[in-house]
Coordinates of C-alpha atoms and ligand atoms in Angstrom, one line a residue:
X1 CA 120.4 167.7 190.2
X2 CA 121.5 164.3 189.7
X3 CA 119.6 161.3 191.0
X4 CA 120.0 158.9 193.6
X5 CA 120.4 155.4 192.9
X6 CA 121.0 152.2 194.7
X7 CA 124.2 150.7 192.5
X8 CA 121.8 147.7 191.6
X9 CA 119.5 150.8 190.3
X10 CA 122.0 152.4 188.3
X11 CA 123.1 148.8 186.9
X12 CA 119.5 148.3 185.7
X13 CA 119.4 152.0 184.1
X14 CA 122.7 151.4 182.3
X15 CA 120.9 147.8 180.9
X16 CA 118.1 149.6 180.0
X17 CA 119.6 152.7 178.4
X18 CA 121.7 150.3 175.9
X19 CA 118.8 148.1 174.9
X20 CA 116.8 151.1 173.6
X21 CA 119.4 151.9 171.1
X22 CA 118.2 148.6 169.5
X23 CA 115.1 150.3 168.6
X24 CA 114.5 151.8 165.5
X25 CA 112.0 153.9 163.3
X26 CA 108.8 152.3 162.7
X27 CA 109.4 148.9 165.0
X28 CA 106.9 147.6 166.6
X29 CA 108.2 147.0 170.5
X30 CA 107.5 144.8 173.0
X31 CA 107.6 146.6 176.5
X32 CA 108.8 144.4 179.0
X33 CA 107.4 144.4 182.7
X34 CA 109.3 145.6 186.2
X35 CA 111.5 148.1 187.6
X36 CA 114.5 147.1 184.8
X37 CA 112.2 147.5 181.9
X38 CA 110.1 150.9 183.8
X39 CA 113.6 152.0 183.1
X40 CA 113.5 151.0 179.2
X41 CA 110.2 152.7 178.9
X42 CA 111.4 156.1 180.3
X43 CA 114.4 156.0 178.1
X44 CA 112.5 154.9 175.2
X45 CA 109.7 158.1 176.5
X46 CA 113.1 160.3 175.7
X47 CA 113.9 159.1 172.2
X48 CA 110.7 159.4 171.1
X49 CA 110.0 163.1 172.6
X50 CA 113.8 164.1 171.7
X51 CA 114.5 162.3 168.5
X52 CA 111.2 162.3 166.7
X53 CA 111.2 158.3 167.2
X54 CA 108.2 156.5 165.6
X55 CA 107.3 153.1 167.6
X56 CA 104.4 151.1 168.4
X57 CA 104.3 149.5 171.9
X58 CA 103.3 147.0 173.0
X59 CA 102.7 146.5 177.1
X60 CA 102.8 143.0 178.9
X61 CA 101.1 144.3 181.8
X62 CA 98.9 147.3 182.4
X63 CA 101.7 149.0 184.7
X64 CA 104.0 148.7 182.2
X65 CA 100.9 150.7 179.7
X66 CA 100.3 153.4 182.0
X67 CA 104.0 154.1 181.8
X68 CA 104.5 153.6 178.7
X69 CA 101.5 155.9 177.6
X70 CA 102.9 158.5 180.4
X71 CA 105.8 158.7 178.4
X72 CA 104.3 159.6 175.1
X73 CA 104.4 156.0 173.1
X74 CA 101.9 154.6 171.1
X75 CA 100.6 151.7 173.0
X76 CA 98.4 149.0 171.0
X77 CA 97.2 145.8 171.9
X78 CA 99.2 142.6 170.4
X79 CA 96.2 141.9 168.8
X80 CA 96.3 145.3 166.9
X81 CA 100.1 144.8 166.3
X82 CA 100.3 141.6 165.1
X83 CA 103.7 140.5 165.2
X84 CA 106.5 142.3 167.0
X85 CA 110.6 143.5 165.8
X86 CA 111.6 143.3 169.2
X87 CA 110.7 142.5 173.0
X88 CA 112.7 143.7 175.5
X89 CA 112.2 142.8 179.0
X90 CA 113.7 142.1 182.7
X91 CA 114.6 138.8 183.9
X92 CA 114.6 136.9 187.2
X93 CA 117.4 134.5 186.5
X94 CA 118.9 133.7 183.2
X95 CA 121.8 130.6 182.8
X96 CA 124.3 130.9 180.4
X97 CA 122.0 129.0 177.6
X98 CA 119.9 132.3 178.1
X99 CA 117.3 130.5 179.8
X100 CA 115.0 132.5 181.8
X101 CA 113.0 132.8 184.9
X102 CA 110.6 135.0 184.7
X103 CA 107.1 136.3 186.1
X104 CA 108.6 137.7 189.2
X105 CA 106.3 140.8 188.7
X106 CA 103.4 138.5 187.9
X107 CA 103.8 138.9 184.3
X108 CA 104.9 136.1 182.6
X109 CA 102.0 135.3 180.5
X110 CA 101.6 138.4 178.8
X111 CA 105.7 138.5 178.8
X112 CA 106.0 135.2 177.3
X113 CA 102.9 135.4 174.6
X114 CA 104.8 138.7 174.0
X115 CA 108.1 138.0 173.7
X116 CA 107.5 134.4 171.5
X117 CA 105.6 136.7 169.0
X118 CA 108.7 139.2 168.4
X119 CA 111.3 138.7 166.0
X120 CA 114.1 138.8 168.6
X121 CA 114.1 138.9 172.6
X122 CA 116.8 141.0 174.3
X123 CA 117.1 140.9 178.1
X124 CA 118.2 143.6 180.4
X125 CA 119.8 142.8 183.8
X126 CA 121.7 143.8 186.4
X127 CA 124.8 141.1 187.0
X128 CA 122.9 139.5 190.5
X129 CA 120.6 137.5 188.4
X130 CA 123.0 135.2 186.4
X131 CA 122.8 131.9 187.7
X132 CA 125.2 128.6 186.6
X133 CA 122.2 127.0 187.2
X134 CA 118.3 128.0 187.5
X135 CA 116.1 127.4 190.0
X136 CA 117.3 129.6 193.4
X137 CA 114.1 132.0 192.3
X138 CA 110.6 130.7 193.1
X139 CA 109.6 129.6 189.9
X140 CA 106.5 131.1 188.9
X141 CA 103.1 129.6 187.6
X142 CA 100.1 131.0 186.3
X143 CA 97.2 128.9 187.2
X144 CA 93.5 129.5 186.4
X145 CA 91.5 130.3 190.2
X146 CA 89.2 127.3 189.5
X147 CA 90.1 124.4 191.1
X148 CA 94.1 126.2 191.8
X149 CA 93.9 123.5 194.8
X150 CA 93.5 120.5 192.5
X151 CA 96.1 122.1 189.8
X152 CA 98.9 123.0 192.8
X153 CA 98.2 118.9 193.9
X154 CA 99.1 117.7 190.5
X155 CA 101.9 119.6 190.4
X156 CA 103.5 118.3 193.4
X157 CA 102.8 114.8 192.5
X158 CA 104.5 115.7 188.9
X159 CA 107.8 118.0 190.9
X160 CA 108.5 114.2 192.5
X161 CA 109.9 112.7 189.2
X162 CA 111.6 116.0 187.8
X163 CA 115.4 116.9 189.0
X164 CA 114.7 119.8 191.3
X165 CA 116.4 120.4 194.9
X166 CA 112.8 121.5 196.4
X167 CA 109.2 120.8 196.3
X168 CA 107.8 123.7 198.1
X169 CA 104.7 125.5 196.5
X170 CA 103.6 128.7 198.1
X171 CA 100.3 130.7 196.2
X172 CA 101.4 134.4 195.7
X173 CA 99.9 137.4 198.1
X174 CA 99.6 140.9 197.6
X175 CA 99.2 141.6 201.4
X176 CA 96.3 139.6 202.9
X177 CA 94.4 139.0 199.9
X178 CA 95.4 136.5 196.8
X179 CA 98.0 138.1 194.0
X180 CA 95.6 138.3 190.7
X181 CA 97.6 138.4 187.3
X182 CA 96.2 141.0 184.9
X183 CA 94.4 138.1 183.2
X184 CA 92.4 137.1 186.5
X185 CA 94.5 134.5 187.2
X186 CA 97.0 133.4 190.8
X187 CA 100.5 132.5 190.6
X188 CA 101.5 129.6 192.6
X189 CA 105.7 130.0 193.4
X190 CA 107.7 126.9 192.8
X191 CA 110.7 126.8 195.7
X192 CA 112.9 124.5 194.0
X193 CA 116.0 125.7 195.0
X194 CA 117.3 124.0 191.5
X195 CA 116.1 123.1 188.1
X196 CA 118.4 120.3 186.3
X197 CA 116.3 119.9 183.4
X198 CA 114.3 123.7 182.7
X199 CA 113.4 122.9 179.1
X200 CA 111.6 119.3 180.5
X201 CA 110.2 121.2 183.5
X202 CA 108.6 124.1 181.4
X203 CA 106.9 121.7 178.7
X204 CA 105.3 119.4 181.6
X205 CA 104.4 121.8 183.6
X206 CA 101.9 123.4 180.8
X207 CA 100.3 119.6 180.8
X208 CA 98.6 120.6 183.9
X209 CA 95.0 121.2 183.9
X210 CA 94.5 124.8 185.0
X211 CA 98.0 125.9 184.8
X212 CA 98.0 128.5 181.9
X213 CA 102.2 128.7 181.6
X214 CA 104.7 129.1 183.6
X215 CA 108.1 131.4 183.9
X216 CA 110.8 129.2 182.2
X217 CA 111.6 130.6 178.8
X218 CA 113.2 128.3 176.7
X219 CA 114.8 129.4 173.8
X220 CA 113.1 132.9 173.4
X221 CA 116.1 135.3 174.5
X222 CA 118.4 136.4 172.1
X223 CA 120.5 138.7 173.5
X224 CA 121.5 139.7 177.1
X225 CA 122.9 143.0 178.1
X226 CA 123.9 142.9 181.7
X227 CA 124.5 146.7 183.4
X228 CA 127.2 147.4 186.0
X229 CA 126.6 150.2 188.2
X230 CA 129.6 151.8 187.0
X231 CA 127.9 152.2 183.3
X232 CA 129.9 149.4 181.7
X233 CA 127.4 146.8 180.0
X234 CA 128.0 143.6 178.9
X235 CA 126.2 142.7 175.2
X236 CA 125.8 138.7 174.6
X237 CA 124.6 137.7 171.3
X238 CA 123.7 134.5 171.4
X239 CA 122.8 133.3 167.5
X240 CA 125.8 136.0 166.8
X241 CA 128.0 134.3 169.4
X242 CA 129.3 138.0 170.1
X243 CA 130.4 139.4 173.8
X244 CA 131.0 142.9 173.7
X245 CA 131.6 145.5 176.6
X246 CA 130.8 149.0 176.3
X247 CA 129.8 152.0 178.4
X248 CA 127.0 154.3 179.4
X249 CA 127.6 158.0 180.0
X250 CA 125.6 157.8 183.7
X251 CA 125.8 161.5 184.7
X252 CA 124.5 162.8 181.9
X253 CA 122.2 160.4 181.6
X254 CA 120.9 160.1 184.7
X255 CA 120.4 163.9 184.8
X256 CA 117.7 163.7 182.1
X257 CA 115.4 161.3 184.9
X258 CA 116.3 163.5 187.9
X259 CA 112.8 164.5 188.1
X260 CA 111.9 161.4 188.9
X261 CA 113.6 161.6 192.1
X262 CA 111.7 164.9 193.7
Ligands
5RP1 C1 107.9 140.4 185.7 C2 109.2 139.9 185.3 C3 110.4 140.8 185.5 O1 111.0 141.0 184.3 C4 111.3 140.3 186.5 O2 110.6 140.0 187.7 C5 112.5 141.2 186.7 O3 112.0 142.3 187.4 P1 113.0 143.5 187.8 O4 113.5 144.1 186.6 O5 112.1 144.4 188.7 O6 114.1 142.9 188.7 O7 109.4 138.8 184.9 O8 106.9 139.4 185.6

């Protein structure tokens, strides 16, 4: 039986099924968070059942553990770990510096504490989130529950001098009730419609009282592998300065998840 996927699906699978191929014996892995690095964790579930693979993982959210543990990897906390090979992880937007957006799933501290203490940061993506510039995604930030009021004022007063196309700030719901981050905290979303200056936006942002970070990551992604629906995926190295295409056997390897789709 072979499984059904949306083409925007299949392009995160082929992402996903590349990146994995980066991980090797003994590493010590971050696992990202989202439905483009679910995808990593299965396909890294299969190396290590198939191959004999010996990883430790290491979750940014405790969706991305349960998985993870599902699938038969080690999971540890970073503070067991230490330091991390390799993170690799989903995006919301990246430009073609490799800045990121990120903390569409709620993530982003975790992801970020995660991903600055790895050796090297790959990103999986479909092509939809490449942006010439960032910004069209809310911008998420994590803010501590006390006072979230006071912190979301400040930050309006600070979006006034910064070179964004909106100042919208909307808190973060899961149905009627506020979203809670897996450390307790809300995320406010940014509607800026258009950051000019990310690297300036991300370090004044963190001078808030009671914000606790936010989802610009500046200078943490190495490499970008971009899946096409088709299989093809694009590899960018950044410090290599190395493009690459190559392709993903889909049918056969979509045939190993086909349970998933029962
Ligand atoms: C979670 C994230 C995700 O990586 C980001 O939202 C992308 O998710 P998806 O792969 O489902 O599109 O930052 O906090």
């Amino acid at each position: 039986m072979s499984l059904a996927l949306s083409p925007a699906e299949k392009a995160k699978f082929a992402a996903a099924r590349r990146s994995v191929d980066f991980i090797e014996d003994g590493m010590r892995v971050g696992l990202g968070t989202g439905s483009t690095a679910a995808w990593m964790v299965r396909c890294l579930g299969e190396r290590v059942r198939n191959e004999g693979l010996k990883v430790t993982g290491v979750a940014t959210s405790d969706r991305t553990a349960e998985v993870a543990v599902s699938e038969g990897i080690r999971v540890v906390a970073l503070e067991e770990a230490g330091w991390l090979d390799l993170t690799i992880d989903g995006a919301d937007e990246f430009d073609a510096d490799f800045n990121l957006v990120k903390g569409g799933g709620g993530a982003l501290l975790r992801e970020k504490i995660v991903a600055t203490a790895s050796d090297r940061m790959i990103v999986i993506t479909d092509p939809a989130k490449e942006v010439a510039q960032l910004g069209a995604f809310p911008l998420p930030v994590e803010v501590i529950p006390f006072g979230w009021q006071a912190s979301q004022a400040l930050i309006t007063e600070l979006l006034e001098g910064m070179e964004v196309a909106g100042r919208e700030i909307t808190r973060r719901m899961a149905g009627d009730a506020p979203f809670v981050t897996d450390e307790g905290n809300l995320i406010l979303d940014l509607h800026l419609k258009r950051i000019g200056n990310p690297r300036q936006l991300a370090m004044v942002l963190n001078q808030v009282p009671g914000i606790v970070e936010n989802g610009l990551f500046i200078d943490i992604c190495d490499v970008v592998i971009i899946g096409h629906a088709n299989g093809r995926v694009d590899l960018r190295d950044m410090a290599a300065g190395v493009q690459s295409q190559e392709q993903v056997d889909m049918d056969n390897e979509l045939n190993l998840f086909a349970d998933l789709g029962d």
